[in-house]
GROMACS .gro file of C-alpha atoms in nm:
model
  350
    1UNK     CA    1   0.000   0.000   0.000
    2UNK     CA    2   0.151   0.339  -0.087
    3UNK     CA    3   0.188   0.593   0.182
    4UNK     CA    4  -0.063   0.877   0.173
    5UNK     CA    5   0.086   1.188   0.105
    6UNK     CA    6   0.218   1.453   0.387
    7UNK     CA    7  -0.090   1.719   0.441
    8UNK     CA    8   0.050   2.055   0.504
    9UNK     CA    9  -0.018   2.189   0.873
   10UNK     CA   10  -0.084   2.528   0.898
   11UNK     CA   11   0.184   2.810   0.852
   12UNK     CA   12   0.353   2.895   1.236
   13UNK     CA   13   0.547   3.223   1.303
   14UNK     CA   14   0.637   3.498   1.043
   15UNK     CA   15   0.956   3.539   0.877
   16UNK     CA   16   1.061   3.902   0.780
   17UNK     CA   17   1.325   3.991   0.492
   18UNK     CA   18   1.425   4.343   0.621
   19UNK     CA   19   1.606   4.515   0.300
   20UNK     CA   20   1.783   4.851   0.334
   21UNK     CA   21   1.891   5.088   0.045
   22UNK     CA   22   2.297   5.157   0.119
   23UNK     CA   23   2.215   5.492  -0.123
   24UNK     CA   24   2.011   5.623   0.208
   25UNK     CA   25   2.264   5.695   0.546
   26UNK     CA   26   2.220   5.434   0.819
   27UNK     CA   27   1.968   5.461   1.027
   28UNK     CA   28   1.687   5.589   0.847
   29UNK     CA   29   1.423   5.343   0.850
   30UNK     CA   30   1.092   5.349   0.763
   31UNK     CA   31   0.807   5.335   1.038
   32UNK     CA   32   0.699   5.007   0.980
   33UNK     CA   33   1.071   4.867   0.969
   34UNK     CA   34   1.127   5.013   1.311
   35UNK     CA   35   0.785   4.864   1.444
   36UNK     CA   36   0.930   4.503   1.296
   37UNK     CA   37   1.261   4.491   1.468
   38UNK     CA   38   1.141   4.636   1.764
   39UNK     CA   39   0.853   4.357   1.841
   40UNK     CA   40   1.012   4.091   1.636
   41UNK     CA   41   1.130   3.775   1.898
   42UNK     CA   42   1.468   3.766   1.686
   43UNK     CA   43   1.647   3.958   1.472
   44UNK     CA   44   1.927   3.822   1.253
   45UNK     CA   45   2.180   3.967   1.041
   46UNK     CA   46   2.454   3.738   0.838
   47UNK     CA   47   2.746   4.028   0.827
   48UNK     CA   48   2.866   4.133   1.151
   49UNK     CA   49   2.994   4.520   0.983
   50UNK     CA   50   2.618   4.539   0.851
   51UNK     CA   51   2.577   4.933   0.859
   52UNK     CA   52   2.269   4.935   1.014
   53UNK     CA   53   2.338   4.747   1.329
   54UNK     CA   54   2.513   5.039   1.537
   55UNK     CA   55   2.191   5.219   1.499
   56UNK     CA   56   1.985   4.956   1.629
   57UNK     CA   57   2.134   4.822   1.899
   58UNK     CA   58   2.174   5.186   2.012
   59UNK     CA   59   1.789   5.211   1.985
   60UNK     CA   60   1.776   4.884   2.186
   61UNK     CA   61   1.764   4.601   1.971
   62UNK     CA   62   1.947   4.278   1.993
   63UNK     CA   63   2.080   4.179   1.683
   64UNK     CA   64   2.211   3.860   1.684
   65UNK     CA   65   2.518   3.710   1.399
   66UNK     CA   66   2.441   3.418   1.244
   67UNK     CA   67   2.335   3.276   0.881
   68UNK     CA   68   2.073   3.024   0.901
   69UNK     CA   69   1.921   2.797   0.654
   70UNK     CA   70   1.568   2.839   0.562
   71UNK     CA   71   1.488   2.463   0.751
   72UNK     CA   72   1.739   2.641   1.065
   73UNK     CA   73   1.462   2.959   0.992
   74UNK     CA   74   1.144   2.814   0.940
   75UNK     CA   75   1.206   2.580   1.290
   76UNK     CA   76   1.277   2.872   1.503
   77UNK     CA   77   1.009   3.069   1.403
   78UNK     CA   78   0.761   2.689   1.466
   79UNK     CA   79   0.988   2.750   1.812
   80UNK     CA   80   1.196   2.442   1.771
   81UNK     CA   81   1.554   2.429   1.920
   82UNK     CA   82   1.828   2.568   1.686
   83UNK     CA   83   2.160   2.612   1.822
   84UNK     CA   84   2.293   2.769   1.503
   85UNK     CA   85   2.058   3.064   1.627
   86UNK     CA   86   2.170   3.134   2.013
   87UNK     CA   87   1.978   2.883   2.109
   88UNK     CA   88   1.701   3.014   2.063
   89UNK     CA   89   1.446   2.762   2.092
   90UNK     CA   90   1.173   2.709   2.374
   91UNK     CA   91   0.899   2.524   2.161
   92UNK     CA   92   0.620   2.811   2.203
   93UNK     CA   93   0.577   2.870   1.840
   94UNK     CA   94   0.461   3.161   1.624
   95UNK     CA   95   0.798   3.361   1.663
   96UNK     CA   96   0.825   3.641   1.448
   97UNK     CA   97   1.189   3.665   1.333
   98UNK     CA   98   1.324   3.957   1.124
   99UNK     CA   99   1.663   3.899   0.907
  100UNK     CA  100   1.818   4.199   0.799
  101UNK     CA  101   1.954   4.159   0.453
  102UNK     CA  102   2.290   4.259   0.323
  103UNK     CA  103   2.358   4.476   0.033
  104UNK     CA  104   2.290   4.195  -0.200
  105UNK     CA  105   1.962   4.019  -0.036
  106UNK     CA  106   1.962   3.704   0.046
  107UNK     CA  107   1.927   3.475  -0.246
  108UNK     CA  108   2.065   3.139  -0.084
  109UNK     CA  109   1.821   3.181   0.195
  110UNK     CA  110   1.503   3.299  -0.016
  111UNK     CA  111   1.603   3.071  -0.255
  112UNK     CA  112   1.616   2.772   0.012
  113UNK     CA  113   1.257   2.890   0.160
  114UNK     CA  114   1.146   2.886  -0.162
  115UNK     CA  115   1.216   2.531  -0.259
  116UNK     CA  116   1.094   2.452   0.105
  117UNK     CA  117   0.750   2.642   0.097
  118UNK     CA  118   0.696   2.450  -0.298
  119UNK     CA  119   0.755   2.106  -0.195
  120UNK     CA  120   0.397   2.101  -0.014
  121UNK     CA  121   0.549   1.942   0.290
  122UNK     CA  122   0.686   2.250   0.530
  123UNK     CA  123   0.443   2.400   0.801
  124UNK     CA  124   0.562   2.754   0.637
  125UNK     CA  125   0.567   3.046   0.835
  126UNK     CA  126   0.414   3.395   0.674
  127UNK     CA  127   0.712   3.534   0.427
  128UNK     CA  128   0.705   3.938   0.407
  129UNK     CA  129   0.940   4.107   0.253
  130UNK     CA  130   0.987   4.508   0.396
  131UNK     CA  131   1.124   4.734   0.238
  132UNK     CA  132   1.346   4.963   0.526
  133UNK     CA  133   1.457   5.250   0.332
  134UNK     CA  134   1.375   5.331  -0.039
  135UNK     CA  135   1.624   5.524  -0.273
  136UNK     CA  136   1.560   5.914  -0.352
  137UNK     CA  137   1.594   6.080  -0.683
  138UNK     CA  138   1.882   6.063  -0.785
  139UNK     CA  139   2.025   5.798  -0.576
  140UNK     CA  140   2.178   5.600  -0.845
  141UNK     CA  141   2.443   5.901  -0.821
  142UNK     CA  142   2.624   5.776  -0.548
  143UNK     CA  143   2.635   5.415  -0.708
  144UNK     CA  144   2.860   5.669  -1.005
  145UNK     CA  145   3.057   5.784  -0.732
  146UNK     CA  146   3.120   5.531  -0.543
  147UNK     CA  147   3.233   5.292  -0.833
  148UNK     CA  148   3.429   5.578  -0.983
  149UNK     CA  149   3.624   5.615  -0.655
  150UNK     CA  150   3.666   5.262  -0.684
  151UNK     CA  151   3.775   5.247  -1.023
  152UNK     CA  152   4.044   5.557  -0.947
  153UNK     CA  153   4.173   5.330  -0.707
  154UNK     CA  154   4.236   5.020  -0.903
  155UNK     CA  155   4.224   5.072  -1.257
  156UNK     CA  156   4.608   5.157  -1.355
  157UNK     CA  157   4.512   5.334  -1.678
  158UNK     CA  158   4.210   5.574  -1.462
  159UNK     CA  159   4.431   5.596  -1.150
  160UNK     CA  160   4.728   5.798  -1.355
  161UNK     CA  161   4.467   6.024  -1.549
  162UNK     CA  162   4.499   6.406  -1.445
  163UNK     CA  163   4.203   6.689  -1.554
  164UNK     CA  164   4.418   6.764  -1.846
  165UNK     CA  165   4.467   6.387  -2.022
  166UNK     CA  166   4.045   6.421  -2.007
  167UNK     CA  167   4.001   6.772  -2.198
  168UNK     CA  168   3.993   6.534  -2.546
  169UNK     CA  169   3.712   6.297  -2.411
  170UNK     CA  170   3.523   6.565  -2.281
  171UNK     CA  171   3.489   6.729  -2.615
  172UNK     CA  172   3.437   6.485  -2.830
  173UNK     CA  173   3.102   6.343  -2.555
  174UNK     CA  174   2.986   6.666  -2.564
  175UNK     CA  175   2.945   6.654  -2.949
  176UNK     CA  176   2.835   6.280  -2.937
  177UNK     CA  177   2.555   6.422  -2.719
  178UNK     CA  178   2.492   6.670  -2.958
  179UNK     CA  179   2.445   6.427  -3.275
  180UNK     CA  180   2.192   6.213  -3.035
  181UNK     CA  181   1.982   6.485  -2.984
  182UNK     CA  182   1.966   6.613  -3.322
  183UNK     CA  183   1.932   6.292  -3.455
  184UNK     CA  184   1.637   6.270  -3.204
  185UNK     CA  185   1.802   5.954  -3.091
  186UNK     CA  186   1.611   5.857  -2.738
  187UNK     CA  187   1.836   5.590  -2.623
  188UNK     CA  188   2.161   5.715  -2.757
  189UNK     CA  189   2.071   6.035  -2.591
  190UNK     CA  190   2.034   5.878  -2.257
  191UNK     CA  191   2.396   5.652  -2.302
  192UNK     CA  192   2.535   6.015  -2.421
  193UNK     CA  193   2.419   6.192  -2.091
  194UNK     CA  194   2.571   5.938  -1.908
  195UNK     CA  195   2.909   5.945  -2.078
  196UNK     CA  196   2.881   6.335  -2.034
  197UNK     CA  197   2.804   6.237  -1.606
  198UNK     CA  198   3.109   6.030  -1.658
  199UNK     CA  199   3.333   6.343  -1.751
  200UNK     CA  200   3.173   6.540  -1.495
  201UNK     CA  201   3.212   6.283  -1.176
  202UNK     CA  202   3.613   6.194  -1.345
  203UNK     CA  203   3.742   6.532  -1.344
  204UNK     CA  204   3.593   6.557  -1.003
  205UNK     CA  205   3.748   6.256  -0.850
  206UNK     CA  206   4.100   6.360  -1.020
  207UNK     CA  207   4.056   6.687  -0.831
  208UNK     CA  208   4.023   6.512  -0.512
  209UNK     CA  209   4.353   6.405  -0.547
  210UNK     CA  210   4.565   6.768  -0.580
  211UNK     CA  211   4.784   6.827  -0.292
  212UNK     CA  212   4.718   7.196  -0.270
  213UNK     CA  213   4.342   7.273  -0.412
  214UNK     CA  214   4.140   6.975  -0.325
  215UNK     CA  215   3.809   6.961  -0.390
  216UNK     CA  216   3.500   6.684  -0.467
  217UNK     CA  217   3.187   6.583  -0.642
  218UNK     CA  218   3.029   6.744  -0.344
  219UNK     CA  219   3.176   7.078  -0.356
  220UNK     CA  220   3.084   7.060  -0.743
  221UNK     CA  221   2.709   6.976  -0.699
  222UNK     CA  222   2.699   7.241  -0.419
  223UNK     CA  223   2.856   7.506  -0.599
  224UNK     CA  224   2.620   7.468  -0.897
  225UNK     CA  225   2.328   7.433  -0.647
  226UNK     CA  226   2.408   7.767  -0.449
  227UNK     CA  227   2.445   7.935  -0.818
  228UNK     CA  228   2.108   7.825  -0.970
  229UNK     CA  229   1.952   7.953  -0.626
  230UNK     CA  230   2.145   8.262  -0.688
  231UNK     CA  231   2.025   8.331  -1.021
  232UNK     CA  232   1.662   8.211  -0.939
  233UNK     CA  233   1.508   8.483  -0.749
  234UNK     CA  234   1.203   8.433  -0.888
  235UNK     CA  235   1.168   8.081  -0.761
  236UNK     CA  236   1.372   8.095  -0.426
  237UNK     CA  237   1.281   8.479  -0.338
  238UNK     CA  238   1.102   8.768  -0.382
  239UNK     CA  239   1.145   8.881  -0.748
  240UNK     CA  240   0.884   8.771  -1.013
  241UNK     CA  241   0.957   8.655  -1.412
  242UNK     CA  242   0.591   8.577  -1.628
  243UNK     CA  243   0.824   8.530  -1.944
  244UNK     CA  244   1.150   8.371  -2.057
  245UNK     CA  245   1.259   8.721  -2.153
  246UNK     CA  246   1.222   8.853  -1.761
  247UNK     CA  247   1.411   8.507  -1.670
  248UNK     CA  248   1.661   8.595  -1.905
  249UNK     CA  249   1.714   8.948  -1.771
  250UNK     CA  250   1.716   8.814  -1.399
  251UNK     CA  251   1.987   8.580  -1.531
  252UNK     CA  252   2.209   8.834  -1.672
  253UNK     CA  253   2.189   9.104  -1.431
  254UNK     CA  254   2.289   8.887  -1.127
  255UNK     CA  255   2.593   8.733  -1.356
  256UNK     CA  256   2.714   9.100  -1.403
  257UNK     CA  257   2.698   9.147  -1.010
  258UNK     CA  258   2.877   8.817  -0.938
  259UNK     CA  259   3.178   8.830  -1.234
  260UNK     CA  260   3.252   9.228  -1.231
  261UNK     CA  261   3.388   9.202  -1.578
  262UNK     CA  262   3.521   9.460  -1.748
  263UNK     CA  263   3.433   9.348  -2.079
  264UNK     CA  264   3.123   9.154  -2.228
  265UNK     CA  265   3.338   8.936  -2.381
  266UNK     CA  266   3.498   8.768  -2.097
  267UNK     CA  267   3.447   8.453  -1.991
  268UNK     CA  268   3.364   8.341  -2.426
  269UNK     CA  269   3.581   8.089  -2.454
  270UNK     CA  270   3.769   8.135  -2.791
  271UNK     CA  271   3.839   7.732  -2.841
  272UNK     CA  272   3.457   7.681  -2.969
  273UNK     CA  273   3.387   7.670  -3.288
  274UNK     CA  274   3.399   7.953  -3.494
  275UNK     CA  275   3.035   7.992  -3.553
  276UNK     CA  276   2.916   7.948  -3.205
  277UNK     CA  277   3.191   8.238  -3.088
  278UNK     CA  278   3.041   8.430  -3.323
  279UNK     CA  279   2.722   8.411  -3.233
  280UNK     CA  280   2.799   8.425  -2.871
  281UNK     CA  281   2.995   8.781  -2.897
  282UNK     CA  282   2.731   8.919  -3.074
  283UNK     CA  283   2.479   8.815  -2.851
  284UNK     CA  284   2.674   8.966  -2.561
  285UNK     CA  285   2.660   9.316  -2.784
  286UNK     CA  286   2.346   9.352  -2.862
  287UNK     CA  287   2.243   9.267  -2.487
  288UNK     CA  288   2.490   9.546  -2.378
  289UNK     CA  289   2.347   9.800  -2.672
  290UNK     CA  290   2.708   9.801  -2.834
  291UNK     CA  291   2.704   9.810  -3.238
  292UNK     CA  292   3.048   9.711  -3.293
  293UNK     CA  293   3.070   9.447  -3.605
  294UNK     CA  294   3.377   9.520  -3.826
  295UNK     CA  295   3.349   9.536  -4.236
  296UNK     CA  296   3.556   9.362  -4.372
  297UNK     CA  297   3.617   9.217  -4.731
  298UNK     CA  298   3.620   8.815  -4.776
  299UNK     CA  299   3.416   8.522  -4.679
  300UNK     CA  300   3.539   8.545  -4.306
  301UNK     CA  301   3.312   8.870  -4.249
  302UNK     CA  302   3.072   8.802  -4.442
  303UNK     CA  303   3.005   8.467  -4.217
  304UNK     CA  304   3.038   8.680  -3.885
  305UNK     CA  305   2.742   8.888  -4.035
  306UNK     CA  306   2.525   8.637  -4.096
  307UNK     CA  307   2.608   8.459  -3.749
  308UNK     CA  308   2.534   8.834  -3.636
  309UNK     CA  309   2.237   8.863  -3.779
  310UNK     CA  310   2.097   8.461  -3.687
  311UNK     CA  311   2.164   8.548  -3.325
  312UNK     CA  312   1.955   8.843  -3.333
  313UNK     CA  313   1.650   8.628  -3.528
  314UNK     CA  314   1.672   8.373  -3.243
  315UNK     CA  315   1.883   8.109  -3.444
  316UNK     CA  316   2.193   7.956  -3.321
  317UNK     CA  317   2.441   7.956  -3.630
  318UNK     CA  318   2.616   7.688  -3.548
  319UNK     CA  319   2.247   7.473  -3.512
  320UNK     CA  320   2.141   7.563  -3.839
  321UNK     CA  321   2.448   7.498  -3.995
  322UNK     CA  322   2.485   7.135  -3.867
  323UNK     CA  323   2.145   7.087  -3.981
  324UNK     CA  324   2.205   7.191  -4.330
  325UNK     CA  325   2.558   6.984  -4.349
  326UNK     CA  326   2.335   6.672  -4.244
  327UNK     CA  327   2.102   6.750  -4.549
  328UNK     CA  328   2.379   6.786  -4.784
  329UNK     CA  329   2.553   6.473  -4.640
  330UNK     CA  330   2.239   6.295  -4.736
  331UNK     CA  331   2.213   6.482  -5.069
  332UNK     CA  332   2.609   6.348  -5.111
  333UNK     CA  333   2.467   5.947  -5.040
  334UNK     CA  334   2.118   5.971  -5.263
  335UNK     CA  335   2.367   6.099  -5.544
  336UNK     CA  336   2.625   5.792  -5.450
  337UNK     CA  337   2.379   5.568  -5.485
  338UNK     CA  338   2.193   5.671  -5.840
  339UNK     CA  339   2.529   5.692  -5.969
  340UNK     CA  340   2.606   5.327  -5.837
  341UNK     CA  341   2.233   5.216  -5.981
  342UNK     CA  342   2.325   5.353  -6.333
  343UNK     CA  343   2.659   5.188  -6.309
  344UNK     CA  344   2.483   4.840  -6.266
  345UNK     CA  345   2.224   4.918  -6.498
  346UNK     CA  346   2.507   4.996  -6.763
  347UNK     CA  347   2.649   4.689  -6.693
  348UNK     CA  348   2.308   4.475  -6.709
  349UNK     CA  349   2.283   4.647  -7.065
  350UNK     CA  350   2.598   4.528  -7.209
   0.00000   0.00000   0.00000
């Protein structure tokens, strides 16, 4: 006679998978997660140098060290003995136990309860997995940061870079991200970004390293935030803007208090491309009512007049040209390939 098959009893205890985002600081756990350690009847944690664990014991709970298997798990929480956890049993049942999980889960454990609670013959306890902390936006940041620290560290070709080895890179991702978003290219223009965030958060963690001006992704982030307050008053104080223009003007007249320049034409960096400096110096006239375009004979003036004279229509030069260079690239193609169809159709005929 075959033996009947095991009937499941009903689930004892409660198991709880505590997870924690390492992109939030320790110790700032959500209500429920503090409820949950605080009336669980164990909490375990695997790695002794968890960073969580000096803010809970200060707040009173016992964490106890040890790994168990999901059988080891599931019979303390049915309150069987289980020396590989303290000792912990005293056969009352329903314990609720709480396992705080390391950075990467717990996929042996979850994995083993998993197989345990399928087979049909485990008295499982409840399974809840709770969330602790959850990631803010723009947490994926300090993943960048922390694996290009780690990568400045032990990479031998990123650990000998300086700011100047980078200048090349930087200009040729800015362009890339150009292309993408010209070409109206959705996914290259999110892989361009990041290789743009990549230039940003390198030069940044080469800085880091001088001797005599230190300085960090941190000091970068909040000297950029402290300017876009500054030149926000509209948003972050009393002024008002309705229209781009007024934005504009807000924009301009608290740059002119910050730099003191004696000219409008510092700070235009002379390396851009010819159009684009064009454009920009005349834009920087005509805000400061100065008429001051040179005549001159040859192809060279006659270029700075019409970047002159797109800047003041609202056109960036530079823009307009790319776009017409694409169109004649194209053109260039559609003629390569007619003259490579009447080639073969030549050839057909003889």
């Amino acid at each position: 006679m075959n033996a009947s098959p095991a009937v499941p009893v009903p689930a004892t205890g409660r198991i709880v998978l505590l997870t924690t985002s390492h992109r939030v600081a320790p110790g700032l756990l959500s209500w429920p997660a503090w409820q949950a350690v605080r009336t669980a009847d164990r909490v375990l944690c695997a790695d002794p140098d968890h960073p969580q664990l000096p803010y809970l014991r200060e707040a009173g709970v016992t964490v106890r060290t040890a790994r168990p298997t999901a059988r080891e798990l599931v019979a303390l929480c049915a309150g069987g003995d289980d020396g590989a956890v303290d000792g912990a049993g005293t056969g009352t049942g329903g314990r609720t136990v709480v396992v705080l999980a390391g950075a990467e889960g717990e996929p042996e454990l979850t994995d083993g309860l998993a197989r345990l609670a399928g087979s049909g013959r485990e008295a499982m306890p409840e399974l809840e997995l709770l969330p602790g902390s959850y990631d803010l936006p723009g947490a994926r940041l300090l993943d960048l940061v922390r694996v290009m620290d780690r990568i400045r560290a032990e990479c031998p070709w990123s650990g000998t870079r300086t700011n100047e080895d980078l200048v090349k890179y930087g200009i040729e991702e800015a362009y890339e991200l150009v292309e993408a978003i010209e070409e109206g290219d959705r996914e290259a223009l999110r892989e361009e970004l990041g290789d743009v965030l990549l230039q940003v958060v390198f030069h940044a963690r080469i800085a880091q390293d001088d001797p005599e001006e230190p300085f960090s992704v941190d000091d970068v982030a909040g000297t950029i935030v402290e300017k876009l307050i500054r030149r926000h008053p509209h948003v972050f104080g009393d002024e008002t803007a309705e229209t781009p223009e007024e934005v504009k003007a807000h924009w301009l007249r608290t740059k002119a208090v910050e730099k003191r320049r004696a000219s409008v034409t510092e700070g235009v960096p002379l390396g851009q491309p010819a159009l684009a400096l064009a454009a920009k110096l005349a834009g920087r006239a005509r805000t400061a009512g100065i008429d001051a375009l040179p005549a001159g004979e040859g192809v060279g003036y006659e270029l700075l007049a019409l970047a002159a004279r797109a800047e003041a229509e609202g056109t960036d030069p530079e823009t307009a040209l790319r776009a017409a260079a694409r169109a004649y690239r194209d053109a260039i193609r559609a003629a390569e390939a007619g003259a490579r169809g009447t080639e073969r159709s030549g050839r057909r005929a003889e």
